[in-house]
């Protein structure tokens, strides 16, 4: 132990990426990108400076939200948002079950698999608001377009997660059911459903939460809900009413989160 | 070296984990702390380095009272006490070397440790300690790539890197197979002899304790019920510590080859790789 | 021996069975109730006409106007920057919030933690496009509003997932480093950060991927990126341009998802 001098007295931590060229290349690339990205920002600082005063008014609005002046509009918007959330979540989940099963590699035949996967990819790639624009063009303004939008998005979201769950199941359990001579539907019912059900319920509650948040958005393009009220309030620079709407959204999301975590415990 | 006086710990739940423990450990002595689960063994050694705050009583290391220390003074006293853990408690995503060097954290400033620029003497010492525990080849491996026995050796190296006066060892072999357990215990006994460290080892396995320690302390419900030589562990004593059971088969027989006093054996490095 | 003498097996007790039926009934009733309210102003003629409308729009969309692609590179670059810079800003702001919100690292469980949690839920409740709406009204249109909107929405996401990861770390590693006499900053560097680093990288890249999708629509409210072109094309009903933009968005999202999956796979 005493011949410490025999041991090296320097040590460097081995780098995370071994090849120096790749390592420095990545660093240089990141720096270059940041420089270019920040350089291409065009900011009208005068406009921003003028905006600060409105920003303060918004912050002040948050401290003194005004629920009364636009209460009629807020109530209608909230009613549309909430009903749209409930109906679209229910319909979306129901439809996502066949899509999810169809998109599970271990259950569906190849053509069905590809069709379902493609549908899911498209449904997930487009932001709700783009879908809402198209639905508004098809069925006209109002919450029905919002309902269609959120149902569509729900199918994509739930379908993908459900398919992944089904692909991750314990094959042995499905094998055992298949070995009893069960039909395809019985296989789903006995071999698959018990394994994916708990997570499906959890995801449904989570999606309910997301759908409410999204229902506040689709109104911006005329698909009903609280978003339209919010848009109007902001157009008129009524920051105190806007703050009231935002606070309502936050409170409802909080309630939904707490009750869904409670509900999940209760169901298990 | 280490002296505990009336050490008491009551958890907020009301459980009295330690009840007035008095204990003195001289330098160079290896004490095996035995007792049933929940007897307060873990609490006892954590009260010494204040990972758990004792409710009453005092802890003297050399002549310094530890229970009143705070902040930097507490950290300075902690670096004199090396600790070894049951599940190794290595920082799994760091390399073996970083884990060993982390034993020097109490001695170096933040930026030095952040940039991994430890003093050359610390690095040389770390290589030396790793060599001592037989892991020279594993310096740049990540800790989670090692086997259980190897990880515990890194844990020992980390504690030794602190140049401690005292080793606190919490169930060092609970996650290891019997052969590796013996190797680890032997290594612990040797390094304690080499550096004349006072050592407290919490251990479940009575026979293993008898093989490797010089003194046994039995703890039951936070009270010391036995303190003496390993040979004094009769079935009556074990019943006093653990409760009623047929003890005759779990006590080491006198003809066991490990009974001889601590000898440094080459064999302790076998089966490492 | 008669059938009645055989022991009967039922999956649930009568009481549990009744409870389940009642639960389902309540859900169906809620759905019908919401459906009625939501559709009270719906003009069904438009809805039944939707397939024709949809077919008409698709007919106008095809084929996409490929030559318009050259006008999209600039907006696409802006979209990428909004997502990336917004994510970076969210990481910088979200990481401290996560440490304040995690039970095991917060300086005060009674005061600071609830505050941090409120910040997280507020940020998560409001969609990026609503933040953008607000910021455009305050700061004026442009990429800057988009970046800030993405950042504000992502702080909560990053902080929530990260603080959950912090709360799940192995405490014994922290104890071990603490026992060497390390200072709090050193404990952070040696025991906590190494444990959460993979989660951190995964969360960041995952959010970046989501942000690419979100930033494609921010232009609809004036916050820069490819959404501006979408808005402009919709306003003049230039459907072939709309379809091209949708194709570009789809491709971008698929590529970003692929990149994000690769990176996450590499770090875990």
Short mmCIF file of N, CA and C in Angstrom, two decimals, chain A residues 101-155:
data_model
loop_
_atom_site.label_atom_id
_atom_site.label_comp_id
_atom_site.label_asym_id
_atom_site.label_seq_id
_atom_site.Cartn_x
_atom_site.Cartn_y
_atom_site.Cartn_z
N UNK A 101 -56.64 -3.20 -32.02
CA UNK A 101 -56.46 -4.63 -32.26
C UNK A 101 -55.94 -4.86 -33.67
N UNK A 102 -56.48 -4.09 -34.62
CA UNK A 102 -56.04 -4.23 -35.99
C UNK A 102 -54.58 -3.84 -36.18
N UNK A 103 -54.09 -2.96 -35.32
CA UNK A 103 -52.72 -2.48 -35.49
C UNK A 103 -51.72 -3.25 -34.63
N UNK A 104 -52.20 -4.35 -34.02
CA UNK A 104 -51.28 -5.18 -33.22
C UNK A 104 -50.75 -6.30 -34.11
N UNK A 105 -49.45 -6.34 -34.23
CA UNK A 105 -48.82 -7.27 -35.16
C UNK A 105 -49.14 -8.73 -34.83
N UNK A 106 -49.32 -9.00 -33.53
CA UNK A 106 -49.51 -10.40 -33.14
C UNK A 106 -50.96 -10.88 -33.28
N UNK A 107 -51.88 -9.98 -33.64
CA UNK A 107 -53.27 -10.40 -33.76
C UNK A 107 -53.81 -10.25 -35.18
N UNK A 108 -53.37 -9.20 -35.88
CA UNK A 108 -54.03 -8.85 -37.13
C UNK A 108 -53.25 -9.38 -38.33
N UNK A 109 -53.95 -9.76 -39.39
CA UNK A 109 -53.28 -10.12 -40.64
C UNK A 109 -52.62 -8.90 -41.27
N UNK A 110 -51.59 -9.13 -42.07
CA UNK A 110 -50.76 -8.05 -42.58
C UNK A 110 -51.53 -6.88 -43.22
N UNK A 111 -52.47 -7.12 -44.15
CA UNK A 111 -53.12 -5.95 -44.78
C UNK A 111 -53.85 -5.08 -43.76
N UNK A 112 -54.59 -5.72 -42.84
CA UNK A 112 -55.30 -4.97 -41.81
C UNK A 112 -54.31 -4.18 -40.97
N UNK A 113 -53.19 -4.85 -40.63
CA UNK A 113 -52.17 -4.22 -39.81
C UNK A 113 -51.68 -2.92 -40.45
N UNK A 114 -51.34 -3.01 -41.76
CA UNK A 114 -50.79 -1.81 -42.41
C UNK A 114 -51.81 -0.69 -42.51
N UNK A 115 -53.07 -1.05 -42.83
CA UNK A 115 -54.11 -0.01 -42.93
C UNK A 115 -54.27 0.69 -41.58
N UNK A 116 -54.37 -0.09 -40.50
CA UNK A 116 -54.58 0.51 -39.18
C UNK A 116 -53.38 1.35 -38.76
N UNK A 117 -52.18 0.83 -39.03
CA UNK A 117 -50.98 1.59 -38.65
C UNK A 117 -50.92 2.92 -39.41
N UNK A 118 -51.26 2.87 -40.69
CA UNK A 118 -51.21 4.10 -41.49
C UNK A 118 -52.23 5.10 -40.96
N UNK A 119 -53.42 4.60 -40.64
CA UNK A 119 -54.46 5.48 -40.10
C UNK A 119 -53.97 6.14 -38.81
N UNK A 120 -53.37 5.35 -37.93
CA UNK A 120 -52.88 5.87 -36.66
C UNK A 120 -51.80 6.92 -36.90
N UNK A 121 -50.88 6.62 -37.83
CA UNK A 121 -49.80 7.56 -38.10
C UNK A 121 -50.36 8.90 -38.56
N UNK A 122 -51.35 8.87 -39.46
CA UNK A 122 -51.93 10.11 -39.96
C UNK A 122 -52.66 10.84 -38.83
N UNK A 123 -53.44 10.10 -38.05
CA UNK A 123 -54.23 10.74 -36.99
C UNK A 123 -53.33 11.39 -35.96
N UNK A 124 -52.15 10.79 -35.73
CA UNK A 124 -51.27 11.35 -34.71
C UNK A 124 -50.40 12.48 -35.23
N UNK A 125 -50.13 12.48 -36.53
CA UNK A 125 -49.20 13.47 -37.05
C UNK A 125 -49.80 14.86 -37.13
N UNK A 126 -51.10 14.93 -37.39
CA UNK A 126 -51.69 16.26 -37.55
C UNK A 126 -52.21 16.76 -36.22
N UNK A 127 -51.77 17.95 -35.91
CA UNK A 127 -52.25 18.63 -34.73
C UNK A 127 -53.77 18.75 -34.82
N UNK A 128 -54.43 18.68 -33.67
CA UNK A 128 -55.89 18.72 -33.63
C UNK A 128 -56.45 19.89 -34.44
N UNK A 129 -55.75 21.00 -34.39
CA UNK A 129 -56.32 22.20 -35.00
C UNK A 129 -56.41 22.08 -36.53
N UNK A 130 -55.46 21.38 -37.12
CA UNK A 130 -55.52 21.18 -38.58
C UNK A 130 -56.70 20.31 -38.93
N UNK A 131 -56.87 19.24 -38.15
CA UNK A 131 -58.01 18.36 -38.38
C UNK A 131 -59.31 19.14 -38.21
N UNK A 132 -59.33 20.01 -37.19
CA UNK A 132 -60.54 20.79 -36.93
C UNK A 132 -60.88 21.67 -38.13
N UNK A 133 -59.86 22.28 -38.74
CA UNK A 133 -60.12 23.12 -39.91
C UNK A 133 -60.85 22.33 -40.98
N UNK A 134 -60.36 21.11 -41.23
CA UNK A 134 -60.97 20.29 -42.27
C UNK A 134 -62.39 19.89 -41.90
N UNK A 135 -62.60 19.54 -40.63
CA UNK A 135 -63.95 19.14 -40.23
C UNK A 135 -64.91 20.33 -40.26
N UNK A 136 -64.42 21.50 -39.89
CA UNK A 136 -65.28 22.68 -39.97
C UNK A 136 -65.68 22.92 -41.42
N UNK A 137 -64.72 22.72 -42.33
CA UNK A 137 -65.04 22.88 -43.75
C UNK A 137 -66.09 21.87 -44.19
N UNK A 138 -66.11 20.71 -43.56
CA UNK A 138 -67.05 19.67 -43.98
C UNK A 138 -68.42 19.80 -43.31
N UNK A 139 -68.47 20.02 -41.98
CA UNK A 139 -69.78 20.00 -41.31
C UNK A 139 -70.21 21.37 -40.81
N UNK A 140 -69.44 22.39 -41.06
CA UNK A 140 -69.83 23.72 -40.61
C UNK A 140 -69.33 24.02 -39.21
N UNK A 141 -69.50 25.30 -38.81
CA UNK A 141 -69.02 25.74 -37.50
C UNK A 141 -69.80 25.04 -36.39
N UNK A 142 -69.23 25.01 -35.19
CA UNK A 142 -69.96 24.50 -34.04
C UNK A 142 -69.28 23.31 -33.39
N UNK A 143 -69.78 22.91 -32.23
CA UNK A 143 -69.11 21.86 -31.44
C UNK A 143 -69.08 20.50 -32.12
N UNK A 144 -69.98 20.26 -33.10
CA UNK A 144 -69.96 18.94 -33.73
C UNK A 144 -68.64 18.72 -34.46
N UNK A 145 -68.13 19.76 -35.09
CA UNK A 145 -66.82 19.65 -35.75
C UNK A 145 -65.74 19.36 -34.72
N UNK A 146 -65.85 20.02 -33.56
CA UNK A 146 -64.88 19.77 -32.50
C UNK A 146 -64.97 18.33 -32.02
N UNK A 147 -66.21 17.85 -31.87
CA UNK A 147 -66.41 16.47 -31.44
C UNK A 147 -65.74 15.50 -32.41
N UNK A 148 -65.94 15.72 -33.71
CA UNK A 148 -65.31 14.83 -34.70
C UNK A 148 -63.79 14.90 -34.60
N UNK A 149 -63.27 16.12 -34.45
CA UNK A 149 -61.82 16.30 -34.36
C UNK A 149 -61.24 15.51 -33.19
N UNK A 150 -61.84 15.71 -32.02
CA UNK A 150 -61.28 15.07 -30.83
C UNK A 150 -61.45 13.56 -30.89
N UNK A 151 -62.56 13.09 -31.46
CA UNK A 151 -62.73 11.64 -31.60
C UNK A 151 -61.62 11.08 -32.48
N UNK A 152 -61.37 11.77 -33.59
CA UNK A 152 -60.34 11.34 -34.54
C UNK A 152 -58.98 11.26 -33.85
N UNK A 153 -58.64 12.32 -33.10
CA UNK A 153 -57.35 12.34 -32.42
C UNK A 153 -57.28 11.25 -31.35
N UNK A 154 -58.41 11.03 -30.67
CA UNK A 154 -58.43 10.00 -29.63
C UNK A 154 -58.18 8.62 -30.21
N UNK A 155 -58.76 8.35 -31.39
CA UNK A 155 -58.54 7.04 -32.01
C UNK A 155 -57.05 6.85 -32.28
#
